[in-house]
CSV table of C-alpha atoms in Angstrom, one decimal:
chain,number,residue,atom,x,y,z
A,1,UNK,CA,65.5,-75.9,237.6
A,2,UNK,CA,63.3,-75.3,234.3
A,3,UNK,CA,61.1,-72.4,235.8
A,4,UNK,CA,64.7,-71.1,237.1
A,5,UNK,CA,66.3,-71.2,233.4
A,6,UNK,CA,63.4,-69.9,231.8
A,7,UNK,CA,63.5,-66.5,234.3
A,8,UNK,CA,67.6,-66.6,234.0
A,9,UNK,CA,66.8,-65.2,230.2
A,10,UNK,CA,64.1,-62.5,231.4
A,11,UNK,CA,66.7,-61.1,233.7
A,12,UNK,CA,69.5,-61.7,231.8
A,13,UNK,CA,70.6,-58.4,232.2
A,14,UNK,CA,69.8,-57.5,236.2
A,15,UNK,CA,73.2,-58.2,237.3
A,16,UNK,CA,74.8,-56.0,234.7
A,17,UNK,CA,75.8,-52.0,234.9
A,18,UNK,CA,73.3,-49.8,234.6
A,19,UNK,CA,74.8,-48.2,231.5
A,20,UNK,CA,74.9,-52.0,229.8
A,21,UNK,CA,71.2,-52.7,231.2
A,22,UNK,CA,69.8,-49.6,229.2
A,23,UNK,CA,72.0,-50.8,226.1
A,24,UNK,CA,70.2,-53.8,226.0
A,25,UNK,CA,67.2,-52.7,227.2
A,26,UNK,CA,67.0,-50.2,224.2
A,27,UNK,CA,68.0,-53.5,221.6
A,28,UNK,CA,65.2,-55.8,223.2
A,29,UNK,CA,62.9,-52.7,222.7
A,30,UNK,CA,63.8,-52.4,219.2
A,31,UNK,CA,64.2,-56.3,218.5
A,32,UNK,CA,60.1,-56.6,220.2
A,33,UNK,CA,58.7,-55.3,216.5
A,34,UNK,CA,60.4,-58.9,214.8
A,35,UNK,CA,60.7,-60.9,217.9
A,36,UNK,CA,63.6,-62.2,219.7
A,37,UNK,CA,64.6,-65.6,219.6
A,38,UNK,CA,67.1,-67.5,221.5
A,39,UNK,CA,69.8,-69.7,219.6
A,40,UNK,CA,72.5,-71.6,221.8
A,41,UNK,CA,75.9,-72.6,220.4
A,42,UNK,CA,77.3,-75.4,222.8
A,43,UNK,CA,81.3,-75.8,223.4
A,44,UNK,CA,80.3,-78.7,225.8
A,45,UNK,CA,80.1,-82.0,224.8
A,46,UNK,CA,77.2,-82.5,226.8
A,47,UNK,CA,73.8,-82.4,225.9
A,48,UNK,CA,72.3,-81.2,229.4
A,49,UNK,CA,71.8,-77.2,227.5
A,50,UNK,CA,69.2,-79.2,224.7
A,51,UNK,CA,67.2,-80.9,227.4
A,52,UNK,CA,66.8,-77.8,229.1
A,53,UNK,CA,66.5,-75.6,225.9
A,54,UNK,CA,63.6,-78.2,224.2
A,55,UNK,CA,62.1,-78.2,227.6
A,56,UNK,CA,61.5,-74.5,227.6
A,57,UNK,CA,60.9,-74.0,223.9
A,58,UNK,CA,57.6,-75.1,223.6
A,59,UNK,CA,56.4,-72.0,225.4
A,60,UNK,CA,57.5,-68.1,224.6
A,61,UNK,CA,59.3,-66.4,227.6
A,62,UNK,CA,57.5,-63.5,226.7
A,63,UNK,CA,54.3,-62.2,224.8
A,64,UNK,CA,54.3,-58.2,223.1
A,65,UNK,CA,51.4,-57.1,221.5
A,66,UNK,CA,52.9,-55.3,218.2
A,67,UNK,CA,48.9,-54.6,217.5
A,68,UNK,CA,45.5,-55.6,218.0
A,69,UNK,CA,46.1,-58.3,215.3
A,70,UNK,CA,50.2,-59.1,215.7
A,71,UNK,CA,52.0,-60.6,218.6
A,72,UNK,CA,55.6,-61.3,218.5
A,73,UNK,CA,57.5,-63.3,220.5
A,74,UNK,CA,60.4,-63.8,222.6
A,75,UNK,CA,61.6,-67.9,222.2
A,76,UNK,CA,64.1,-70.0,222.6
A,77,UNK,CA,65.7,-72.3,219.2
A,78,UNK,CA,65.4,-75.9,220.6
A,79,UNK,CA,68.2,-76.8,218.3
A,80,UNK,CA,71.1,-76.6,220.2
A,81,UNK,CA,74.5,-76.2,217.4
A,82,UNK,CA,77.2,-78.3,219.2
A,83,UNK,CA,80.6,-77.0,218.0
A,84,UNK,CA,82.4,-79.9,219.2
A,85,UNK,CA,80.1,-82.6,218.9
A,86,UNK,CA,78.4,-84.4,221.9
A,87,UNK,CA,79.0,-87.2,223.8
A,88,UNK,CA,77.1,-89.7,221.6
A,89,UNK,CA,77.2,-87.7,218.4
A,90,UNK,CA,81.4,-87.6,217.1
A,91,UNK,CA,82.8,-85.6,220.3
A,92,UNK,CA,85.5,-84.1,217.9
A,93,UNK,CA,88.8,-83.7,220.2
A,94,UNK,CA,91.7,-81.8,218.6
A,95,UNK,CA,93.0,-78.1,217.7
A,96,UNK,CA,91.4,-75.3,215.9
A,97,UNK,CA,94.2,-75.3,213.3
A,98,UNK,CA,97.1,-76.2,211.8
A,99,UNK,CA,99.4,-74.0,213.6
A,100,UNK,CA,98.8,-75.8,216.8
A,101,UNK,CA,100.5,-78.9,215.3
A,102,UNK,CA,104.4,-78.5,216.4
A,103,UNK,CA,105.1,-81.8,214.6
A,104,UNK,CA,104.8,-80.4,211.0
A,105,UNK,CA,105.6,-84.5,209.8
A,106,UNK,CA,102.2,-84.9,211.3
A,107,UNK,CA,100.4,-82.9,208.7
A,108,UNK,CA,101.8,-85.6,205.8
A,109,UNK,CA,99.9,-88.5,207.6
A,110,UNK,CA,96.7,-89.0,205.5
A,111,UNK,CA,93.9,-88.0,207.2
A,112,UNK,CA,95.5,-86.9,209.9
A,113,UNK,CA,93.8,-83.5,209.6
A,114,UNK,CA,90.5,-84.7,209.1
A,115,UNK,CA,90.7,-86.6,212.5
A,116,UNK,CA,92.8,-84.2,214.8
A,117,UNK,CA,92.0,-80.5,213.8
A,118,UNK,CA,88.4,-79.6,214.7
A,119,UNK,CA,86.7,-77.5,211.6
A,120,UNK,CA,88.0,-80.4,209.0
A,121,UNK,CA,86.9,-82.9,211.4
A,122,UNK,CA,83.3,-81.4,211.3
A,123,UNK,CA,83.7,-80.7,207.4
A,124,UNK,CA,85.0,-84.7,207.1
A,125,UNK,CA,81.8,-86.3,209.0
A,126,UNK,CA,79.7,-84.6,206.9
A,127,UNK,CA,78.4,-82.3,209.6
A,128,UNK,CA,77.0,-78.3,209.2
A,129,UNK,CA,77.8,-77.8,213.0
A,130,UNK,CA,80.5,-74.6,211.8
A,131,UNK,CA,78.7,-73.4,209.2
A,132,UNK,CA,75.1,-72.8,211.4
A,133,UNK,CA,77.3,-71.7,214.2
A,134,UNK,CA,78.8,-68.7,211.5
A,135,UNK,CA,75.2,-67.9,210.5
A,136,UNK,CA,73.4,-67.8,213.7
A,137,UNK,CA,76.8,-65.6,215.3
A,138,UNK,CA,76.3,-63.3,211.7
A,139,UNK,CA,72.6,-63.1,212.3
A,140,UNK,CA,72.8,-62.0,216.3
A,141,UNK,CA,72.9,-58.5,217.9
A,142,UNK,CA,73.5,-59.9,221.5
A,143,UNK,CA,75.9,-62.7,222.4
A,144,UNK,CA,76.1,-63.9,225.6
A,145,UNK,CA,78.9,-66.2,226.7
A,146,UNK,CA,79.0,-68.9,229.4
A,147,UNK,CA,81.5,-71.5,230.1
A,148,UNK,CA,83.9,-70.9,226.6
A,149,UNK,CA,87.2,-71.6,226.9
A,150,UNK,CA,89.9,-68.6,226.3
A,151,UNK,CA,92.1,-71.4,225.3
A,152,UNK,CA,93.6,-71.4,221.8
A,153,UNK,CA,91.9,-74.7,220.6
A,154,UNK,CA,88.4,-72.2,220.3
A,155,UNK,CA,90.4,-69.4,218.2
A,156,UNK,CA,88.7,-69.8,215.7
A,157,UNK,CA,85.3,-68.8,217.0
A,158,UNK,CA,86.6,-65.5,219.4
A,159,UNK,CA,87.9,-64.5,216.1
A,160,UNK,CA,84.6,-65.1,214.4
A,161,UNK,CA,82.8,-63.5,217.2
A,162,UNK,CA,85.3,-60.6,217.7
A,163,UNK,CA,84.8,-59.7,214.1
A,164,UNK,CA,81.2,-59.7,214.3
A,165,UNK,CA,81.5,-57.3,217.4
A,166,UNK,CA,83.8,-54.9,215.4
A,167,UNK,CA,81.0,-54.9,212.5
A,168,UNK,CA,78.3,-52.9,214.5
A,169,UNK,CA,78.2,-50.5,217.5
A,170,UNK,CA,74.6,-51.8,218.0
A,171,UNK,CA,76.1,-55.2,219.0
A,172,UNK,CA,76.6,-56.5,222.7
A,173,UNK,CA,78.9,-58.8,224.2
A,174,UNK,CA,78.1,-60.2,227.3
């Protein structure tokens, strides 16, 4: 399974269009000169996405030589940003806002917002979960999305990436 996730980011692109492939193709090209590395933002509470992503960070995917002197690299981050949590770290449960509360009274209860809506939950532990997550979505030119829900509870973040998309024609959704 590791030698199987490691090649799934080589040919990330192979089951794509052939217009996408070359869009990619062309920013991978470009990315080579400052090397390309992998970050993973997790929506899952578990942690099976770090084992595999500390298992294969310890080795580049991929070698370029820029010169006779430089190489770059393409890596992956082993530090796996959990929006939600994990199982054994504060698996925050809850919605993305206030908005979602149809019980307004609800909203009066101390601490009621620090426990039940998700970004004041992370921001009341003491965590830097939503903050990393802006910074590493502000800082990519590819995002590829696996397993995120469409519900409303993850607004927050389709907005955030949505925005980012809008910023740049040289950025990719996949």
């Amino acid at each position: 399974e590791l030698k199987q996730f490691s090649t799934a980011f080589l040919t990330l692109y192979d089951e794509l269009t052939p217009k996408d492939r070359i869009i990619l193709a062309d920013i991978f090209e470009k990315e080579k000169q400052n090397g390309i590395k992998l970050n993973f933002l997790n929506f899952n509470y578990t942690d099976c996405l770090d084992y595999f992503a500390k298992r294969i960070s310890a080795t580049p995917l991929a070698t370029w030589d820029i010169s006779t002197t430089t190489k770059r690299y393409f890596s992956v981050n082993p530090n796996v940003i959990h929006i939600h949590g994990t199982t054994a770290t504060f698996p925050l449960l809850g919605v993305d806002n206030e908005n979602q509360i149809s019980n307004k009274d609800l909203l009066n209860i101390p601490r009621f917002k620090d426990i039940l809506i998700k970004p004041q939950s992370v921001e009341a532990i003491g965590q830097l979960w939503h903050s990393d997550a802006t910074k590493t979505i502000a800082n990519s030119r590819i995002i590829c999305i696996f397993g995120m829900s469409l519900g409303i509870t993850d607004g927050k973040w389709w907005t955030k990436i949505l925005n980012w998309l809008n910023q740049s024609d040289s950025r990719q959704l996949i």
